[in-house]
PDB file of C-alpha atoms in Angstrom:
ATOM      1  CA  UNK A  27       0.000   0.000   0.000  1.00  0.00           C
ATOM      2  CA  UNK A  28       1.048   3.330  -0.674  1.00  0.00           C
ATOM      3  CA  UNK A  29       1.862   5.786   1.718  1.00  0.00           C
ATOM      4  CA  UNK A  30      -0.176   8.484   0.191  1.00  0.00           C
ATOM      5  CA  UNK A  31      -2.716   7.716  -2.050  1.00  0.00           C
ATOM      6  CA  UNK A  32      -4.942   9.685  -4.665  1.00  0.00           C
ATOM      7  CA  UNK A  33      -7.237   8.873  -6.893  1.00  0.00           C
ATOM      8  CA  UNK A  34      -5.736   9.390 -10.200  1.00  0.00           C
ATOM      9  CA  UNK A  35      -8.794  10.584 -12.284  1.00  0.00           C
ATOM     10  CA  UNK A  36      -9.648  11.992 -14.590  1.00  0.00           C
ATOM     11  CA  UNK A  37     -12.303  13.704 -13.076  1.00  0.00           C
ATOM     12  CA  UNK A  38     -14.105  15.529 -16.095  1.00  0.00           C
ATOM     13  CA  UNK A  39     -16.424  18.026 -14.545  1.00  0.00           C
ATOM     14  CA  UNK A  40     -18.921  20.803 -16.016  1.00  0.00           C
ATOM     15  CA  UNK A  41     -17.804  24.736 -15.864  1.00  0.00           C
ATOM     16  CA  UNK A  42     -19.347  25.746 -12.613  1.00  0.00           C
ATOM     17  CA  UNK A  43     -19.407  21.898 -11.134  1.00  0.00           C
ATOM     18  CA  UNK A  44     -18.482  20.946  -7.367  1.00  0.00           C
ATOM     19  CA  UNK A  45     -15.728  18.452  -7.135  1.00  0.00           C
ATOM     20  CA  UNK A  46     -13.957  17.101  -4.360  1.00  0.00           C
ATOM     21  CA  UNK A  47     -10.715  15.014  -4.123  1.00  0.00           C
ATOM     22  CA  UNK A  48      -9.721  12.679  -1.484  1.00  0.00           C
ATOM     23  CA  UNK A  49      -6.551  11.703  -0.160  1.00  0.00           C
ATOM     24  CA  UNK A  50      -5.628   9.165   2.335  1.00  0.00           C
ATOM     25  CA  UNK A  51      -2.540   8.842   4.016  1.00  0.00           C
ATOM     26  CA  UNK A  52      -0.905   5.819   6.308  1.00  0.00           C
ATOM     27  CA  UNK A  53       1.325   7.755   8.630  1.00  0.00           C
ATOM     28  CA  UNK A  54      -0.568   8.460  11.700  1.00  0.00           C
ATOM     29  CA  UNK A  55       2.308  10.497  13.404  1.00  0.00           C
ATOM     30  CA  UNK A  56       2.487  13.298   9.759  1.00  0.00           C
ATOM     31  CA  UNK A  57       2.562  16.335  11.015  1.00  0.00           C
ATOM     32  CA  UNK A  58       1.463  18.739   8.097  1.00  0.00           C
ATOM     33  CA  UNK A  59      -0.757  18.553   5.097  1.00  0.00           C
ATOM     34  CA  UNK A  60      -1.044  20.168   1.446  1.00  0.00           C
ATOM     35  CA  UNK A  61      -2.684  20.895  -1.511  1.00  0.00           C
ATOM     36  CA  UNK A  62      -0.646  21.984  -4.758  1.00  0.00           C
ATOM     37  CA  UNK A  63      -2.040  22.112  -8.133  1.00  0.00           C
ATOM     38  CA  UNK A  64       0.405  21.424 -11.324  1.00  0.00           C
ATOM     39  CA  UNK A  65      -0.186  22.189 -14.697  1.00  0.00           C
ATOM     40  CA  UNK A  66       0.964  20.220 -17.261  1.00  0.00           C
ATOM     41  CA  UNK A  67       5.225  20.619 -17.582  1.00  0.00           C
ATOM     42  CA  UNK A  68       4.922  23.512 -14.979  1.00  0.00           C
ATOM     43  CA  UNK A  69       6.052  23.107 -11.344  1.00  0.00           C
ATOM     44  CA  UNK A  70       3.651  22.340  -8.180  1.00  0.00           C
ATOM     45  CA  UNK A  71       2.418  25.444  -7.249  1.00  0.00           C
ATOM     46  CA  UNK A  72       0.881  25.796  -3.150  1.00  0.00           C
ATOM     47  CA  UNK A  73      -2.333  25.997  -3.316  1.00  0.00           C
ATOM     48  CA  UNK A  74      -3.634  25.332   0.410  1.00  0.00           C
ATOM     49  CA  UNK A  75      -2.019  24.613   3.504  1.00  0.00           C
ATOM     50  CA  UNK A  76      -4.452  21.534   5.193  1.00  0.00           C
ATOM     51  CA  UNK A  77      -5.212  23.056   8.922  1.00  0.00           C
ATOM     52  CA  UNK A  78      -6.569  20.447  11.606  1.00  0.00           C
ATOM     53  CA  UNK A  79      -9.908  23.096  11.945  1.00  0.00           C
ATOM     54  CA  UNK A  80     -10.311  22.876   7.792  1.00  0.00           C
ATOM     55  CA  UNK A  81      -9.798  25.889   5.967  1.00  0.00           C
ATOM     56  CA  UNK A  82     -11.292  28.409   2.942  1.00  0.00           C
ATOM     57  CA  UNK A  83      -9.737  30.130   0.693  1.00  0.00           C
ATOM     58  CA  UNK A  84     -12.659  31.396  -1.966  1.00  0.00           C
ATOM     59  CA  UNK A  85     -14.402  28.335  -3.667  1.00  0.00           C
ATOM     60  CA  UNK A  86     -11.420  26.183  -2.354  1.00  0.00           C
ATOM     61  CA  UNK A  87     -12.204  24.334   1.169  1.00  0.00           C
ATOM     62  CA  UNK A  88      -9.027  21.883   2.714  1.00  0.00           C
ATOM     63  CA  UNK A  89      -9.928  19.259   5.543  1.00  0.00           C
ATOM     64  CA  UNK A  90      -8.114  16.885   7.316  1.00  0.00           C
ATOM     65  CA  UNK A  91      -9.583  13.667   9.235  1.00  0.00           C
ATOM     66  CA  UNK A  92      -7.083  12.575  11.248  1.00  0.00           C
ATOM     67  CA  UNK A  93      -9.197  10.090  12.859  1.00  0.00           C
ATOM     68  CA  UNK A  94      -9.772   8.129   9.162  1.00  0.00           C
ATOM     69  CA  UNK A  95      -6.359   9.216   7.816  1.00  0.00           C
ATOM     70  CA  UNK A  96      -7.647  11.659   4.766  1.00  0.00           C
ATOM     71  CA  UNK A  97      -7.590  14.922   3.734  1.00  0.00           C
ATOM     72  CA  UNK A  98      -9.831  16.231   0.914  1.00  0.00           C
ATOM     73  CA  UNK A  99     -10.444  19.504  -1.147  1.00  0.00           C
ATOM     74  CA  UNK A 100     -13.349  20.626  -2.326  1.00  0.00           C
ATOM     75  CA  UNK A 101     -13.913  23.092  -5.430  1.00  0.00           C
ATOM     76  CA  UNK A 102     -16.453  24.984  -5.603  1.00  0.00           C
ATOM     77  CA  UNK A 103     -18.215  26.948  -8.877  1.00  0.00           C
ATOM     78  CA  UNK A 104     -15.380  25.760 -10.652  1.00  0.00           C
ATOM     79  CA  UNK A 105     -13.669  27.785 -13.411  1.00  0.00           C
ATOM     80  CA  UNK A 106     -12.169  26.428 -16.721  1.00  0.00           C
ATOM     81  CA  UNK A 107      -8.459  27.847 -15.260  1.00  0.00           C
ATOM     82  CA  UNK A 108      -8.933  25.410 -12.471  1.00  0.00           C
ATOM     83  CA  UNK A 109      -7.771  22.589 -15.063  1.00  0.00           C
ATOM     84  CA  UNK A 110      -4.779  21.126 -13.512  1.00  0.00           C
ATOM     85  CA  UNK A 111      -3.198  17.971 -11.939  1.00  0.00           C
ATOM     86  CA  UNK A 112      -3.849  18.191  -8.087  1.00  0.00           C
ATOM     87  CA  UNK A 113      -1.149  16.942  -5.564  1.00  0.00           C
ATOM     88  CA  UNK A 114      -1.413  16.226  -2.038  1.00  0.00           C
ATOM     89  CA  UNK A 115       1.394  15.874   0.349  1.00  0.00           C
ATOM     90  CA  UNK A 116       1.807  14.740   3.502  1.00  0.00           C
ATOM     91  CA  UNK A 117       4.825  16.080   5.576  1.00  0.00           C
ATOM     92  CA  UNK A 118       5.741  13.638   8.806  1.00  0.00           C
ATOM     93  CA  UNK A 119       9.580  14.792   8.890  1.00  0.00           C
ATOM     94  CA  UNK A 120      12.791  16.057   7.077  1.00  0.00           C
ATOM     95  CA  UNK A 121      12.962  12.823   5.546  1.00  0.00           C
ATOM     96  CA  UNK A 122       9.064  11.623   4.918  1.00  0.00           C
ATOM     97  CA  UNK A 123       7.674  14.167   2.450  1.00  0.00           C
ATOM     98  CA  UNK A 124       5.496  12.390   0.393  1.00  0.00           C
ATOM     99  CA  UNK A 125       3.548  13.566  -2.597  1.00  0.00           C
ATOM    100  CA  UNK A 126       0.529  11.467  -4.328  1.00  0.00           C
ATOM    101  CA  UNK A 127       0.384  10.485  -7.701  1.00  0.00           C
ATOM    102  CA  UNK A 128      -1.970  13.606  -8.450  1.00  0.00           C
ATOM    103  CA  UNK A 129      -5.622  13.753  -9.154  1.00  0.00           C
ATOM    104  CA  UNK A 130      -5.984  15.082 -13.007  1.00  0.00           C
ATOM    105  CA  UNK A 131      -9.291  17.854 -13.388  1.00  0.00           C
ATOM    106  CA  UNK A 132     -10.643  18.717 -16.221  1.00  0.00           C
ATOM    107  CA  UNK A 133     -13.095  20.982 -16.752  1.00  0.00           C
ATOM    108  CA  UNK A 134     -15.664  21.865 -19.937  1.00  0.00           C
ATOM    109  CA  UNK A 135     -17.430  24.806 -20.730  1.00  0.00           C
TER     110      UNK A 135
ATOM    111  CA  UNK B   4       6.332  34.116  -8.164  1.00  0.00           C
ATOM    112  CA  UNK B   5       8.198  31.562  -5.802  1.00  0.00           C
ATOM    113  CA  UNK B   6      11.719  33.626  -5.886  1.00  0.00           C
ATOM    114  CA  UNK B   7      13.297  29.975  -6.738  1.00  0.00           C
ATOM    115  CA  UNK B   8      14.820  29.286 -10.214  1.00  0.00           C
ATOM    116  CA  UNK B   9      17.086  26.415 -11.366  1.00  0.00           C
ATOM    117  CA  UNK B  10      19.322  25.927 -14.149  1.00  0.00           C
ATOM    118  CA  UNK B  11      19.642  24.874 -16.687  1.00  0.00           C
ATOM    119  CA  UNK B  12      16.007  24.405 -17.944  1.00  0.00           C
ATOM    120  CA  UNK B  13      16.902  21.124 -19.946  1.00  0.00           C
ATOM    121  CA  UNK B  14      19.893  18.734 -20.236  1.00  0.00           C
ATOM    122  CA  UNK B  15      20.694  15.451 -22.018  1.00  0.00           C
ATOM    123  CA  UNK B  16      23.318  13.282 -20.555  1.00  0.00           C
ATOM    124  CA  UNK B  17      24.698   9.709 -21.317  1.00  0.00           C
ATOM    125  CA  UNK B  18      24.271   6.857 -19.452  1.00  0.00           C
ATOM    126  CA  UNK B  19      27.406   6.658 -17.075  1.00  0.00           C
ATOM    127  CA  UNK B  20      28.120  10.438 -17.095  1.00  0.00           C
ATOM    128  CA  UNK B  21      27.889  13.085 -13.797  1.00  0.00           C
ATOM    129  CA  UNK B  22      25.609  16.036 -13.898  1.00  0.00           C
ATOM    130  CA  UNK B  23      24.880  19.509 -11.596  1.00  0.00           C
ATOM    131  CA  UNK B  24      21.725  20.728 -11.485  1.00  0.00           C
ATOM    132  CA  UNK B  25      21.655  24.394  -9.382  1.00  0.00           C
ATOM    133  CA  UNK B  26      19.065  26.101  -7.569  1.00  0.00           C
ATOM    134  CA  UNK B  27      18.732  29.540  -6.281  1.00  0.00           C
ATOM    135  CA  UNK B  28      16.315  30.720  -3.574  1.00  0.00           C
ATOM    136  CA  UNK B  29      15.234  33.307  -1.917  1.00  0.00           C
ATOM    137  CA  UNK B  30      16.809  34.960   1.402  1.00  0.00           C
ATOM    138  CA  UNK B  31      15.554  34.041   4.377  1.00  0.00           C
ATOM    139  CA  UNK B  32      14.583  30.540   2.345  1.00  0.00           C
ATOM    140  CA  UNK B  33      17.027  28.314   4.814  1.00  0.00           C
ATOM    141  CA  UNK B  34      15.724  25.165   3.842  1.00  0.00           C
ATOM    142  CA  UNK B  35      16.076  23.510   0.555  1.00  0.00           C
ATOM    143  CA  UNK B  36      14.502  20.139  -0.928  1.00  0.00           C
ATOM    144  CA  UNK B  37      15.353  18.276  -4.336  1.00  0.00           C
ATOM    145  CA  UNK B  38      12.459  16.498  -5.957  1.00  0.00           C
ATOM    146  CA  UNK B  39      12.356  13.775  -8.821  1.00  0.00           C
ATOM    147  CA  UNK B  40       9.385  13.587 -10.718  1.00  0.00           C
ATOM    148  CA  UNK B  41       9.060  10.771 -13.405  1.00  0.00           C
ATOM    149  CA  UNK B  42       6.257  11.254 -16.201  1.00  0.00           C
ATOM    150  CA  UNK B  43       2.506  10.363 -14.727  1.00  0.00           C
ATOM    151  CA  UNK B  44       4.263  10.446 -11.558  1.00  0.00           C
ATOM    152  CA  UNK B  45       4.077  12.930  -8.136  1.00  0.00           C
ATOM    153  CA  UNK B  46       7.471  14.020  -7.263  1.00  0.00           C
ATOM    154  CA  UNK B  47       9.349  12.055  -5.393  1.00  0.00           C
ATOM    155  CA  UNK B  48      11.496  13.630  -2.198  1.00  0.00           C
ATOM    156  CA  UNK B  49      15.672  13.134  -2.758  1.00  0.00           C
ATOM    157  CA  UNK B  50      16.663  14.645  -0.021  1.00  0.00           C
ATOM    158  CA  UNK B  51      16.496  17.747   2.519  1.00  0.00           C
ATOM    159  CA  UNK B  52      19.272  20.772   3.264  1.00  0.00           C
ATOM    160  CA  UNK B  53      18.536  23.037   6.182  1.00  0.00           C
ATOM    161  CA  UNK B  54      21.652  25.313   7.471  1.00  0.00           C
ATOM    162  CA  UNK B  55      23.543  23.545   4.546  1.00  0.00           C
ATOM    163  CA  UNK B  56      23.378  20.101   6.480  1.00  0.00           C
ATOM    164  CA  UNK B  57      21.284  17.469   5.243  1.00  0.00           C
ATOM    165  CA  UNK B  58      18.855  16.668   7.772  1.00  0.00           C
ATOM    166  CA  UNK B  59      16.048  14.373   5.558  1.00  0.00           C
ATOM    167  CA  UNK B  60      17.070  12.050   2.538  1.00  0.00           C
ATOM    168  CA  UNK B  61      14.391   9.836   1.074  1.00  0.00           C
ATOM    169  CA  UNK B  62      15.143   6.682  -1.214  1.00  0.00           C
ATOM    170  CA  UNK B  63      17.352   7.605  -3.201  1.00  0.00           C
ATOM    171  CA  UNK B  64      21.057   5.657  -3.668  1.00  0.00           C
ATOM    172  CA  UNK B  65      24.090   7.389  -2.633  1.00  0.00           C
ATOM    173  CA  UNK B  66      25.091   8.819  -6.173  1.00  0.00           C
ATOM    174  CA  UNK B  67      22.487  11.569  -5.422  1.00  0.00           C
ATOM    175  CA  UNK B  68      24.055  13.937  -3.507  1.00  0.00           C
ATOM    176  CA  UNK B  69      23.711  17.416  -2.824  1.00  0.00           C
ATOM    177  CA  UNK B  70      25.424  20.781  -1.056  1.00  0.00           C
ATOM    178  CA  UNK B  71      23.835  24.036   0.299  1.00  0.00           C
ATOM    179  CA  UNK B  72      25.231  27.277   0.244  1.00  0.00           C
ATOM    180  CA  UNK B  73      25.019  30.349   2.556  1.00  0.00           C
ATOM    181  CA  UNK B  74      23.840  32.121  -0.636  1.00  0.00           C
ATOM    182  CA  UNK B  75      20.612  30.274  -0.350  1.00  0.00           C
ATOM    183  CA  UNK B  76      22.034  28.351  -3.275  1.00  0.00           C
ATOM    184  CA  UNK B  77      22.029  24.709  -3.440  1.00  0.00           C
ATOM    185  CA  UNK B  78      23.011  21.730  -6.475  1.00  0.00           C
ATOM    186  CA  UNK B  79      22.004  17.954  -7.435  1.00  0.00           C
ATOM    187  CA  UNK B  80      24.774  16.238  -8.363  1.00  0.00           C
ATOM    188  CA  UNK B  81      23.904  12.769  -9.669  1.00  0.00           C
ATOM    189  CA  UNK B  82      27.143  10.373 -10.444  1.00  0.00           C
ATOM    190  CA  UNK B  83      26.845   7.339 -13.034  1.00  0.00           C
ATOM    191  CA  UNK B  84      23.564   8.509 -14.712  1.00  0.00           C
ATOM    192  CA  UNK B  85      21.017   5.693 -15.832  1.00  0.00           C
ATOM    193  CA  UNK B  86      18.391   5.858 -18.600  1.00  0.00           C
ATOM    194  CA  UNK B  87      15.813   5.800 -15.182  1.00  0.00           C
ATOM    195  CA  UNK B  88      16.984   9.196 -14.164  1.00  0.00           C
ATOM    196  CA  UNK B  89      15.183  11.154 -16.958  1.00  0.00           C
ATOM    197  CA  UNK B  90      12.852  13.115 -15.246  1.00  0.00           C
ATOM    198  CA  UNK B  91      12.072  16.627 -14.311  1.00  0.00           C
ATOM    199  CA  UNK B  92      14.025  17.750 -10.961  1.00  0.00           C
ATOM    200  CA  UNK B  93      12.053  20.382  -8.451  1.00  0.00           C
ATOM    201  CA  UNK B  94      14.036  22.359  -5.728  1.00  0.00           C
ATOM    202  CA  UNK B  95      11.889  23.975  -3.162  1.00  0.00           C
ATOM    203  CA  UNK B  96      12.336  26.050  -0.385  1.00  0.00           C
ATOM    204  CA  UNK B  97      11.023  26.520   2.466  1.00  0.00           C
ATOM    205  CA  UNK B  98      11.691  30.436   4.280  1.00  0.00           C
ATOM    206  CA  UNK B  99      12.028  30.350   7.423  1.00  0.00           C
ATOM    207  CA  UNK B 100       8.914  32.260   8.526  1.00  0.00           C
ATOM    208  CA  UNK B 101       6.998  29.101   7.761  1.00  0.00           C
ATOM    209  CA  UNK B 102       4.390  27.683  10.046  1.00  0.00           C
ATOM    210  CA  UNK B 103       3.749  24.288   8.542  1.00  0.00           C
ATOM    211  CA  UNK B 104       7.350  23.601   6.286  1.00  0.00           C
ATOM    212  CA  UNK B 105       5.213  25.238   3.346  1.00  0.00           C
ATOM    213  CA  UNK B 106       7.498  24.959   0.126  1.00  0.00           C
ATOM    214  CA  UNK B 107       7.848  26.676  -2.756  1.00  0.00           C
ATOM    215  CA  UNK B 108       8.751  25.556  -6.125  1.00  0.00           C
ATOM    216  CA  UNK B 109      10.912  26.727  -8.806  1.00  0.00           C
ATOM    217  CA  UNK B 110      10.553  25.582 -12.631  1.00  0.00           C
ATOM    218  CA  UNK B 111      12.876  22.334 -12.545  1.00  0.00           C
ATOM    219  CA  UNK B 112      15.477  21.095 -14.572  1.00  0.00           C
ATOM    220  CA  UNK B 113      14.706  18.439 -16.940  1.00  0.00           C
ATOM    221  CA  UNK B 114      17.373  16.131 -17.660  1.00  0.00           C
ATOM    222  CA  UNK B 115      17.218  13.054 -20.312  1.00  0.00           C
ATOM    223  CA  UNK B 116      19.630  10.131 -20.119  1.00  0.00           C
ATOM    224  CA  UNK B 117      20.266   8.491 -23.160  1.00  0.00           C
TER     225      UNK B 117
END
């Protein structure tokens, strides 16, 4: 099993949709938790810090379920720019940073 | 914009041959990690420089190596190259006003091995 797992997608969504990813993670002693998006041959780019309360930013909400292992991000109204590859990571050290594989979103107008 | 760029953009090697990849971040960015990503794939963690010590090195065989600067510079040097270490190569840093080890990316370096 994989220490940090996403699912891969596609997830191929209408322009103004609600999607959410999941991820799940193995560690139970990682520390801190993120959401990065990645566009195709671009680098990761931050996109939310995961906060044990959940957190907003605009249509963009972060949780974290420590109890079940998971974090998840939800989109909201979602936007044709909003087409990316979406990474989480899981930080439990200096030497276990662990991305996923990346959940791929596409969305039509 | 992250502040972090790396050099060169591309590079093709030969199987067997060294290479340096550089990265330059920001002041105040005291921690620096190097990142393989493989096609398809998430990137995967190399290693970790903070205070230009490694302190955090994930699987990766000893022919990866790295050093830190106090310029907030760091390099990827990768001995004996094999056709499996095409890929795109991420720096990050991390400044140190960071409350949860956020990082920051800069462009990569993509090398092919042929």
């Amino acid at each position: 099993r994989k220490e940090v797992e996403q699912d891969p997608g596609p997830f191929n969504v209408p322009e103004g949709a609600t999607v959410a990813f999941n991820c799940t993670y193995s560690n139970s002693a990682s520390q801190s938790f993120f959401w990065y998006r990645q566009d195709c041959r671009k680098e990761p780019k931050l996109l939310m810090s995961v906060y044990s309360s959940g957190n907003e930013d605009g249509r963009f909400t972060a949780q974290l379920n420590r109890a079940s292992q998971y974090i998840s991000l939800l989109i909201r109204d979602s936007k044709l720019s909003d087409s990316a590859t979406y990474l989480c990571v899981v930080y439990s050290s200096a030497s276990k940073i662990i991305f996923g594989s990346g959940t791929r979103l596409s969305i039509r107008p | 914009e992250t502040g972090v760029t790396q050099s060169p953009t591309h590079l093709i090697k030969t199987r067997g041959q060294q290479v340096t990849l550089r990265c330059s971040s920001q002041s105040g960015h005291n921690t620096v990690s190097w990142y393989q990503q493989a096609l398809g794939q998430g990137p995967q963690f190399i290693f970790q420089y903070y205070r230009e010590e490694e302190n955090g090195r994930g699987n990766f065989p000893p022919r990866f190596s790295g050093l830190q600067f106090p310029n907030y510079s760091s390099e990827l040097n990768v001995n004996a190259l094999e056709l499996d270490d095409s890929a795109l190569y991420l720096c990050a840093s991390t400044p140190w006003t960071a409350t949860y080890n956020e990082q920051f990316f800069g462009p990569g370096t993509r090398l092919t091995v042929l």
